[in-house]
CSV table of N, CA and C in Angstrom, one decimal:
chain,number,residue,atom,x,y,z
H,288,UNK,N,0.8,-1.2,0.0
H,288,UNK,CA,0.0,0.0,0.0
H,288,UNK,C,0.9,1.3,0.0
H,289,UNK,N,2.0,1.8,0.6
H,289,UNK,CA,3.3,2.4,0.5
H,289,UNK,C,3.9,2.7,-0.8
H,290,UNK,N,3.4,1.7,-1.9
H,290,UNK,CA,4.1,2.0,-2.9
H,290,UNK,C,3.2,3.2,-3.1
H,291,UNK,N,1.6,2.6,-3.4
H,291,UNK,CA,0.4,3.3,-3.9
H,291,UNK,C,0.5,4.6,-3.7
H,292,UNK,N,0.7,4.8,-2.2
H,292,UNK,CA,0.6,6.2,-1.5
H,292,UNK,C,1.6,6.6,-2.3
H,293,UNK,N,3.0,6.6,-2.3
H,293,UNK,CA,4.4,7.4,-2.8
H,293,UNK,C,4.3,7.6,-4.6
H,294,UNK,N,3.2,6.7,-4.9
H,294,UNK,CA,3.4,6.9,-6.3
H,294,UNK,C,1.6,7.5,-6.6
H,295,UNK,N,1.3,8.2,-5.7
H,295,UNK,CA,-0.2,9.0,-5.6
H,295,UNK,C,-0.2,9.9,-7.0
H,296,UNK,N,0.6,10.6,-7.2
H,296,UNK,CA,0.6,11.8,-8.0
H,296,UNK,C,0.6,10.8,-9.7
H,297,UNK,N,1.2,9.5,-10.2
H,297,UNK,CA,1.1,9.0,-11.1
H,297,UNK,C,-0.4,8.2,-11.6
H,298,UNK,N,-1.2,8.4,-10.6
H,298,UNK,CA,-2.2,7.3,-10.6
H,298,UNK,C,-3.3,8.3,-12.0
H,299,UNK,N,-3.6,7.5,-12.9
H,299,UNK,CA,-3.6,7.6,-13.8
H,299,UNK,C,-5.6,6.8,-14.5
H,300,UNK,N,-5.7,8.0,-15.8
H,300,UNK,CA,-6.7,7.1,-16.1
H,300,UNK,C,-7.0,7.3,-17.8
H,301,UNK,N,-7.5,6.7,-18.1
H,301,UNK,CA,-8.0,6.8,-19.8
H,301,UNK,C,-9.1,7.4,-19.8
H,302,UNK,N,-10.0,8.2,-21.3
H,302,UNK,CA,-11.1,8.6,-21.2
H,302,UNK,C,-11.9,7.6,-21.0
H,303,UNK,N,-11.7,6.4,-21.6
H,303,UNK,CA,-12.7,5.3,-21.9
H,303,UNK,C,-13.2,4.7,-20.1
H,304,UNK,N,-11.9,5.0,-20.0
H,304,UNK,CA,-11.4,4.6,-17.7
H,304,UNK,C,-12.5,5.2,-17.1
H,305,UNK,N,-12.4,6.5,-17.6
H,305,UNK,CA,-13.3,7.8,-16.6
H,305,UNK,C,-14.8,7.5,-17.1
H,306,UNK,N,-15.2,7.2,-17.9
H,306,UNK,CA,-16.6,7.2,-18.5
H,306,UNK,C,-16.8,5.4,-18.0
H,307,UNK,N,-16.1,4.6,-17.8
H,307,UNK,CA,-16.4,3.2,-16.9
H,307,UNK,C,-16.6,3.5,-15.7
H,308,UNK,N,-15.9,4.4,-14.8
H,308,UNK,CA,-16.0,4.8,-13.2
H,308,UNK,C,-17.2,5.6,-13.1
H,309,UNK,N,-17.3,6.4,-14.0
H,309,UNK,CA,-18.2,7.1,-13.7
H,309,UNK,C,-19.7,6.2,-13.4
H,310,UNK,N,-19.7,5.6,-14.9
H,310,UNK,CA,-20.8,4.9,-14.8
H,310,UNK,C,-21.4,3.5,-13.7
H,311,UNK,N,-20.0,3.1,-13.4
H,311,UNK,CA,-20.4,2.1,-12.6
H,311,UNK,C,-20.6,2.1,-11.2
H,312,UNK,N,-19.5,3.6,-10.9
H,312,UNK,CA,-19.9,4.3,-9.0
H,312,UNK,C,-21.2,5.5,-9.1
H,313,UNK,N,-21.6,5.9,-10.7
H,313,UNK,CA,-22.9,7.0,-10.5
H,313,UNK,C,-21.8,8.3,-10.1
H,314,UNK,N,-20.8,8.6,-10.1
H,314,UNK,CA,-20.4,9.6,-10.3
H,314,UNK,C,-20.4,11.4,-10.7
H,315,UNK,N,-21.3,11.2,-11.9
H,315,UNK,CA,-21.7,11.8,-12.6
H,315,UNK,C,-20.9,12.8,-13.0
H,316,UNK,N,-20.7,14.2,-13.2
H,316,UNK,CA,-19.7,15.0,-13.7
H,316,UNK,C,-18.1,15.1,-12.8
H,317,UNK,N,-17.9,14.5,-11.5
H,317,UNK,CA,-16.9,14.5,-11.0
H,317,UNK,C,-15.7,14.1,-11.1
H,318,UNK,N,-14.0,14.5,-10.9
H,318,UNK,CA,-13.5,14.4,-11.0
H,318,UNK,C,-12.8,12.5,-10.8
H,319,UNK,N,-12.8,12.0,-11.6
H,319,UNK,CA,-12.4,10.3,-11.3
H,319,UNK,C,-11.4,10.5,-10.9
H,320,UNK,N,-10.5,10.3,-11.2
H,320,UNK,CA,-8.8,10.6,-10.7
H,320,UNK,C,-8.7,11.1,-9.5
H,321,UNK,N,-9.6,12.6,-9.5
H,321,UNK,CA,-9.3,12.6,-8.2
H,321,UNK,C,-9.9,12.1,-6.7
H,322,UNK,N,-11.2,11.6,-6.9
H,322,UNK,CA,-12.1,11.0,-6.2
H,322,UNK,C,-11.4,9.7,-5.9
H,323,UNK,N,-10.4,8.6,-7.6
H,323,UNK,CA,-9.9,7.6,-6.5
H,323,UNK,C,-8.9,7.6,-6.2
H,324,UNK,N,-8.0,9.1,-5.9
H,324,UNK,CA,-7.0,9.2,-5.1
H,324,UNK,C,-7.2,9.3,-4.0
H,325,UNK,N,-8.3,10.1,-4.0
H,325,UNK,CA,-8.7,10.5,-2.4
H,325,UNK,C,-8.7,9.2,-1.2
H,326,UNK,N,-9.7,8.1,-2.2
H,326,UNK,CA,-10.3,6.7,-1.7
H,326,UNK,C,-8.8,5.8,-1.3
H,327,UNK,N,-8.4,6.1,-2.0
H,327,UNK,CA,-6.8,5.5,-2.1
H,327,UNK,C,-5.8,5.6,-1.1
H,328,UNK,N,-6.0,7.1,-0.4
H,328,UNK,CA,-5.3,7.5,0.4
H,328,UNK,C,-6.2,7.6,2.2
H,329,UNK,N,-7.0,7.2,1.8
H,329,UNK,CA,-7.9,7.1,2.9
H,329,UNK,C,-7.5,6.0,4.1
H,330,UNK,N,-7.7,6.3,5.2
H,330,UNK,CA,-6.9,5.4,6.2
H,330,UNK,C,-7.8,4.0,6.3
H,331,UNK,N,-8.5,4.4,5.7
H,331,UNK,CA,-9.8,3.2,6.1
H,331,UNK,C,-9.6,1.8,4.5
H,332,UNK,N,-9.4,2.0,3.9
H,332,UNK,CA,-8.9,1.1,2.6
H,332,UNK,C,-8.0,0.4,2.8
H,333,UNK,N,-8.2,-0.4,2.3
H,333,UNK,CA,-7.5,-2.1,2.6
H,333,UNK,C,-7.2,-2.0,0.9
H,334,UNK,N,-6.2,-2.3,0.9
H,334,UNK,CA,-5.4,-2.9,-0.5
H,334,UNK,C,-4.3,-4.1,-0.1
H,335,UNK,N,-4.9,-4.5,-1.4
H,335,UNK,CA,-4.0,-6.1,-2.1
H,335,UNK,C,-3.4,-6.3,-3.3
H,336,UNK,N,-2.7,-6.8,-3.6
H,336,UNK,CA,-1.5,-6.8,-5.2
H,336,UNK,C,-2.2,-8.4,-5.1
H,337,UNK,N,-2.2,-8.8,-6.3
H,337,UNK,CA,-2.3,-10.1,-7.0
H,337,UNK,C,-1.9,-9.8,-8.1
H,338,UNK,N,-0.7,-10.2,-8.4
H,338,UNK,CA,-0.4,-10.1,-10.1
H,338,UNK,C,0.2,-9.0,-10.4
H,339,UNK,N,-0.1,-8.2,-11.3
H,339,UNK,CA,-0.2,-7.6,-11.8
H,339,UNK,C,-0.7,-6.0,-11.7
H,340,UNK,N,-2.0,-6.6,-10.5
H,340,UNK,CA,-2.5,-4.9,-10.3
H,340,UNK,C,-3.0,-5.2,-8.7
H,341,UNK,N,-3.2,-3.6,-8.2
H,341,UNK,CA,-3.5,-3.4,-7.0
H,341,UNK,C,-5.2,-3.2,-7.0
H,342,UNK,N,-5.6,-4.2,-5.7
H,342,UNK,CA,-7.2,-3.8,-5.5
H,342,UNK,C,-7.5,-3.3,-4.3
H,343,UNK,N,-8.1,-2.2,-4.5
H,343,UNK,CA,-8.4,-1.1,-2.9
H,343,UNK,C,-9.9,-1.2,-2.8
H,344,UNK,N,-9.9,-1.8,-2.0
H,344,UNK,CA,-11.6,-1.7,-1.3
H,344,UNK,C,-12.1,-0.7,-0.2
H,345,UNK,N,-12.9,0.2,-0.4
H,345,UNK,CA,-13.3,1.4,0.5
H,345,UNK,C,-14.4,1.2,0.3
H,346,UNK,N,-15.3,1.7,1.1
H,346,UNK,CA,-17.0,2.1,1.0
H,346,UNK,C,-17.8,1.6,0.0
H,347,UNK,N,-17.7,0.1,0.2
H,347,UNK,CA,-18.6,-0.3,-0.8
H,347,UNK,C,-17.9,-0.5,-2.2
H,348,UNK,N,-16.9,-0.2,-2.6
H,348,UNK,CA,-16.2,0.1,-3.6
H,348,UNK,C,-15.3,-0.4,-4.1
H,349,UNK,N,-15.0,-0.9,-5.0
H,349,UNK,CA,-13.1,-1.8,-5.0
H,349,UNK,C,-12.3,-1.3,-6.8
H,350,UNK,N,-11.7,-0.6,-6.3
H,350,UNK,CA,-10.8,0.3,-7.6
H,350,UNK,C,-9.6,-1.1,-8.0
H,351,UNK,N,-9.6,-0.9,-9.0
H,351,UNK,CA,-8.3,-1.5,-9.6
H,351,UNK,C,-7.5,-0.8,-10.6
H,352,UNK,N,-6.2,-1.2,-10.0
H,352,UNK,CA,-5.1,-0.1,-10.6
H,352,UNK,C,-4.2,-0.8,-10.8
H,353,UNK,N,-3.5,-0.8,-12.2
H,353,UNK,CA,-2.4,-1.6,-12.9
H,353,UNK,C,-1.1,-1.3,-11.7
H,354,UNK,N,-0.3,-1.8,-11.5
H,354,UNK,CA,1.0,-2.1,-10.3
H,354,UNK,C,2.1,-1.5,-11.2
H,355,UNK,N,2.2,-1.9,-12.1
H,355,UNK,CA,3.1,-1.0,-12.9
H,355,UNK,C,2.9,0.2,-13.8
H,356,UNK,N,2.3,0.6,-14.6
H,356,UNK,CA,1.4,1.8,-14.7
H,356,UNK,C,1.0,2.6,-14.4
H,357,UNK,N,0.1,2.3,-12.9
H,357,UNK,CA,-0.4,2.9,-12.0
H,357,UNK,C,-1.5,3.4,-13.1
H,358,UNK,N,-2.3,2.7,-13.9
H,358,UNK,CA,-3.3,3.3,-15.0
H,358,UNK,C,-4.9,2.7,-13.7
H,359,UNK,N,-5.5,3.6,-13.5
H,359,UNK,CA,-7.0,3.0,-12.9
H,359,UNK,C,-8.0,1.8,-14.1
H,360,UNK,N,-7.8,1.1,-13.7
H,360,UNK,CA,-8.4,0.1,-15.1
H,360,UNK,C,-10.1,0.6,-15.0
H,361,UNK,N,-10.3,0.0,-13.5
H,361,UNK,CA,-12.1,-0.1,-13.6
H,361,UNK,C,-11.9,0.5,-11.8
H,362,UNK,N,-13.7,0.7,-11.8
H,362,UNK,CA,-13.5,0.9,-10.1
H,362,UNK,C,-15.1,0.4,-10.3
H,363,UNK,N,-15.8,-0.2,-9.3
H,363,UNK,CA,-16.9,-0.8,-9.2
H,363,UNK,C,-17.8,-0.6,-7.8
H,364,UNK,N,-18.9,-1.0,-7.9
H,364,UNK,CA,-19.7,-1.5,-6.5
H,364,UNK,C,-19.1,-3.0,-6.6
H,365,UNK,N,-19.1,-3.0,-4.8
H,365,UNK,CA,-19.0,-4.4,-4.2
H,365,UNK,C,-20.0,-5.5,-3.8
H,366,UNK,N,-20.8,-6.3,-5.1
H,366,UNK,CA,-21.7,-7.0,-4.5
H,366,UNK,C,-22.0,-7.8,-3.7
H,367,UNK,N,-22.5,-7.6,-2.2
H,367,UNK,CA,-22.5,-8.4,-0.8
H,367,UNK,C,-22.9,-9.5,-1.3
């Protein structure tokens, strides 16, 4: 999670990225990047590496973010 935090300012997203987040957390005109920096850096988020990319689960939520890229792939609701 240390890396995540230190490499905060790289975390990264595509248009196609920001119009998936948007749509899948209801976001609506808000800033994606910076909404899941914020989530990112929140004391309360649990993150895990498997592979290839990092998954942060906060509020209902679980962002996935490439580990080397640092590109935001998707961010979702968490179905209980």
């Amino acid at each position: 999670m240390n890396v995540l935090i230190e490499n905060l300012e790289r975390i990264h997203t595509t248009e196609m990225g920001v119009e998936r987040i948007r749509r899948n957390l209801g976001l609506g005109e808000q800033d994606v990047v910076a909404w899941c920096r914020e989530k990112i850096q929140d004391s309360r988020a649990e993150a895990e590496r498997r592979g290839k990319n990092w998954y942060i689960r906060i509020d209902g939520c679980e962002i996935t973010v490439n580990a080397y890229s640092y590109t935001i792939i998707t961010a979702h609701r968490i179905k209980e």
